[in-house]
Structure formats: C-alpha cells, structure tokens
Coordinates of C-alpha atoms in Angstrom, one line a residue:
X1 CA 64.5 117.1 92.8
X2 CA 65.1 113.8 90.9
X3 CA 67.6 111.2 92.9
X4 CA 69.7 111.0 89.8
X5 CA 70.5 114.5 90.0
X6 CA 71.0 114.5 94.0
X7 CA 73.8 112.3 93.8
X8 CA 75.6 115.0 91.3
X9 CA 77.4 118.2 93.1
X10 CA 80.1 119.7 91.6
X11 CA 83.3 121.3 93.3
X12 CA 86.6 122.6 92.4
X13 CA 89.8 120.8 93.6
X14 CA 92.9 121.8 94.4
X15 CA 95.7 119.9 92.8
X16 CA 99.3 119.2 94.3
X17 CA 102.3 117.7 92.9
X18 CA 102.0 114.3 94.2
X19 CA 98.6 113.8 92.6
X20 CA 96.3 114.3 95.9
X21 CA 93.6 116.5 95.7
X22 CA 91.8 118.9 98.1
X23 CA 88.5 121.2 97.9
X24 CA 90.1 124.5 97.0
X25 CA 87.1 126.5 99.2
X26 CA 88.5 125.2 102.2
X27 CA 90.5 128.0 103.8
X28 CA 93.8 126.4 103.9
X29 CA 95.0 123.9 101.6
X30 CA 94.8 120.3 102.3
X31 CA 95.1 117.0 100.6
X32 CA 91.7 115.3 101.1
X33 CA 91.2 113.0 98.4
X34 CA 93.0 110.8 96.5
X35 CA 93.5 110.7 92.6
X36 CA 90.4 108.2 92.1
X37 CA 88.3 110.9 94.5
X38 CA 88.1 108.3 97.2
X39 CA 88.5 110.2 100.6
X40 CA 91.8 109.8 102.4
X41 CA 91.9 108.9 105.9
X42 CA 92.2 111.4 108.6
X43 CA 95.9 110.5 109.0
X44 CA 96.3 111.2 105.5
X45 CA 95.1 114.3 105.0
X46 CA 98.2 116.6 104.8
X47 CA 98.2 120.2 105.6
X48 CA 99.6 122.1 102.3
X49 CA 101.2 125.2 101.9
X50 CA 99.1 127.7 99.5
X51 CA 102.2 127.8 96.8
X52 CA 101.7 123.8 96.4
X53 CA 98.8 123.9 94.4
X54 CA 99.6 123.5 90.7
X55 CA 96.1 123.5 89.4
X56 CA 92.6 122.9 89.4
X57 CA 90.3 120.2 88.3
X58 CA 86.3 120.6 88.6
X59 CA 85.0 117.0 90.4
X60 CA 81.5 115.6 91.0
X61 CA 80.1 113.8 94.0
X62 CA 79.2 110.9 91.5
X63 CA 82.7 110.1 91.5
X64 CA 82.7 109.0 87.6
X65 CA 83.0 112.3 86.3
X66 CA 85.9 115.0 86.6
X67 CA 86.9 118.1 84.4
X68 CA 90.0 118.4 82.8
X69 CA 93.1 119.8 84.7
X70 CA 93.7 123.8 84.7
X71 CA 97.2 124.7 85.7
X72 CA 98.4 127.5 87.7
X73 CA 100.2 130.3 86.6
X74 CA 102.6 132.4 89.0
X75 CA 103.0 135.2 86.4
X76 CA 100.2 137.4 85.4
X77 CA 101.8 137.0 81.7
X78 CA 101.0 133.5 81.6
X79 CA 97.2 133.7 82.2
X80 CA 95.5 131.8 79.5
X81 CA 92.2 130.6 80.2
X82 CA 91.8 129.5 76.8
X83 CA 94.7 127.2 77.3
X84 CA 93.4 126.1 80.7
X85 CA 96.4 128.2 82.6
X86 CA 95.1 130.5 85.2
X87 CA 97.2 133.4 87.0
X88 CA 96.5 132.8 90.7
X89 CA 99.9 133.8 92.6
X90 CA 98.3 132.3 96.1
X91 CA 97.4 129.4 95.0
X92 CA 94.0 130.2 96.2
X93 CA 91.2 130.4 93.3
X94 CA 89.1 133.7 93.4
X95 CA 85.3 132.9 92.8
X96 CA 85.3 134.4 89.2
X97 CA 88.2 131.7 88.5
X98 CA 86.6 129.1 90.3
X99 CA 83.3 129.2 88.6
X100 CA 85.4 129.1 85.2
X101 CA 86.6 125.8 86.3
X102 CA 83.6 124.4 87.6
X103 CA 81.7 125.6 84.2
X104 CA 82.6 121.8 83.1
X105 CA 80.3 120.5 85.8
X106 CA 77.5 122.4 84.5
X107 CA 77.7 120.4 81.1
X108 CA 77.8 117.0 83.0
X109 CA 74.9 118.1 85.0
X110 CA 73.2 119.1 82.0
X111 CA 73.6 115.8 80.5
X112 CA 72.6 114.1 83.7
X113 CA 69.1 116.4 83.6
X114 CA 69.0 115.0 79.6
X115 CA 69.4 111.5 81.0
X116 CA 66.5 111.6 83.4
X117 CA 64.1 109.9 80.8
X118 CA 66.7 107.0 80.2
X119 CA 67.2 106.2 84.0
X120 CA 63.6 106.1 84.8
X121 CA 62.4 104.0 81.8
X122 CA 65.7 101.6 82.9
X123 CA 64.2 101.7 86.5
X124 CA 60.8 100.6 85.2
X125 CA 62.4 98.2 83.0
X126 CA 64.3 96.8 85.8
X127 CA 61.4 96.9 88.2
X128 CA 59.1 95.1 85.7
X129 CA 61.8 92.3 85.3
X130 CA 61.4 92.0 89.1
X131 CA 57.9 91.5 89.2
X132 CA 58.1 89.1 86.3
X133 CA 60.6 87.1 87.9
X134 CA 58.7 87.4 91.0
X135 CA 55.6 86.0 89.2
X136 CA 57.2 83.2 87.7
X137 CA 58.7 82.2 91.0
X138 CA 55.4 82.5 92.5
X139 CA 53.4 80.2 89.8
X140 CA 56.2 77.6 89.7
X141 CA 56.3 77.3 93.3
X142 CA 52.4 76.7 92.9
X143 CA 52.8 74.1 90.5
X144 CA 52.9 75.5 87.3
X145 CA 54.8 74.0 84.6
X146 CA 57.3 75.6 82.4
X147 CA 55.2 74.9 79.1
X148 CA 52.3 77.0 81.1
X149 CA 54.8 79.7 81.6
X150 CA 55.9 79.9 78.2
X151 CA 52.7 80.4 76.6
X152 CA 51.9 83.1 79.0
X153 CA 55.2 84.9 78.0
X154 CA 54.8 83.9 74.3
X155 CA 58.4 81.8 74.8
X156 CA 58.9 79.6 71.6
X157 CA 59.0 76.6 74.3
X158 CA 58.9 75.2 77.8
X159 CA 62.9 74.9 77.4
X160 CA 63.3 78.5 76.5
X161 CA 61.0 79.7 79.3
X162 CA 62.9 77.4 81.9
X163 CA 66.2 78.6 80.5
X164 CA 65.4 82.2 80.7
X165 CA 63.9 82.3 84.6
X166 CA 65.2 78.9 86.1
X167 CA 68.5 81.2 87.5
X168 CA 66.2 83.4 89.0
X169 CA 63.4 81.1 90.4
X170 CA 65.6 78.8 92.3
X171 CA 66.0 79.5 96.3
X172 CA 69.6 80.4 96.0
X173 CA 69.1 83.6 93.8
X174 CA 67.3 86.6 95.5
X175 CA 65.4 89.1 93.0
X176 CA 67.4 91.8 95.0
X177 CA 70.4 91.0 92.4
X178 CA 68.1 93.0 89.8
X179 CA 67.3 95.7 92.0
X180 CA 69.3 99.2 91.0
X181 CA 71.8 100.0 93.2

C-alpha cells in the first residue's frame, strides 16, 4: 500500500455535548479525543453514559479531515438520514448506521488515491531539488564559481545563481529542510 494511503484510516467518533469525541466502536462511551482530533491524556479520558452521545462524525487518522456531523434522534419518527439525523435510542450506532456515517470518509480516501500521482511527482521534485542543492554545495566547496554554476543551470547570471542557492549552500542550513515530513 502507498504511504500516502497508509496514513488514512477512517473511524466513527461519538460526539458529546461538551465537544469531546470518543471512538464509537469502543464498548462503552468514553471521551478520548479533543475537537481538534488530538488524543486526550489518560486523566482527561472521561467515561460517559450512552445517553450523552449527541451525534457522530467520521474522522481520519491523518487528522486533517473530518466528516460532517450526524445528530442523534431518540425517537424513531425523527430518523432522517438525508438530513443527517439518525435514530439511535441507546447512543451506540449499529454497524449499518456506522457505515452510513463512515461513507463520507470513503470519498476522502478515494480523493487521496487520486492524488497519489501528485504526491509522487512532488516527492520526485523535492528529491531532485535536494540533489541539486547538494551538488551545488559540493561544487562550490570544491572551488567552482557562481558564474560556472549559473552556466550549468542556465541561470541568467552568477548573481541569480548565488541568490537561488546561497541560503542552502551555507553551513548554517541543512538540506534536510527540503525533505518531506
């Protein structure tokens, strides 16, 4: 599997009235995640009653995506999936309703699959830029002039080449800054 997709795992979160989230597949409701999807410390993980679940939301492990909120209805007459309202008297989603909430995440995952060529091209470009900076650093350390570097890279002038690379070829900068996190 591609590393871009490996960082994307979808899950359904219970939403509590105070805005905290918890994993809906856990046997008992528990606040485990803050609104910004950062895990709570163990002392802040509050056990909850099932009735405290006010809705659900699909989240992704990439922490940069979340689905829209689905609200909980306690009466069967209020069940309206098209309006993002699900009848769930106990606060615990059955697997069919959980799949409905998680369906949004499927679109996010497909989008990530479509973006794989963009990510690979970005990684190639970044890697090439890193190699170029390392090569310029090497030839400059070996005594090559900025004029010679400019000729090789088709820069309009020695000054332009120096301006393009001088920040990256000085000892205080590390090539690692160009690497993709």
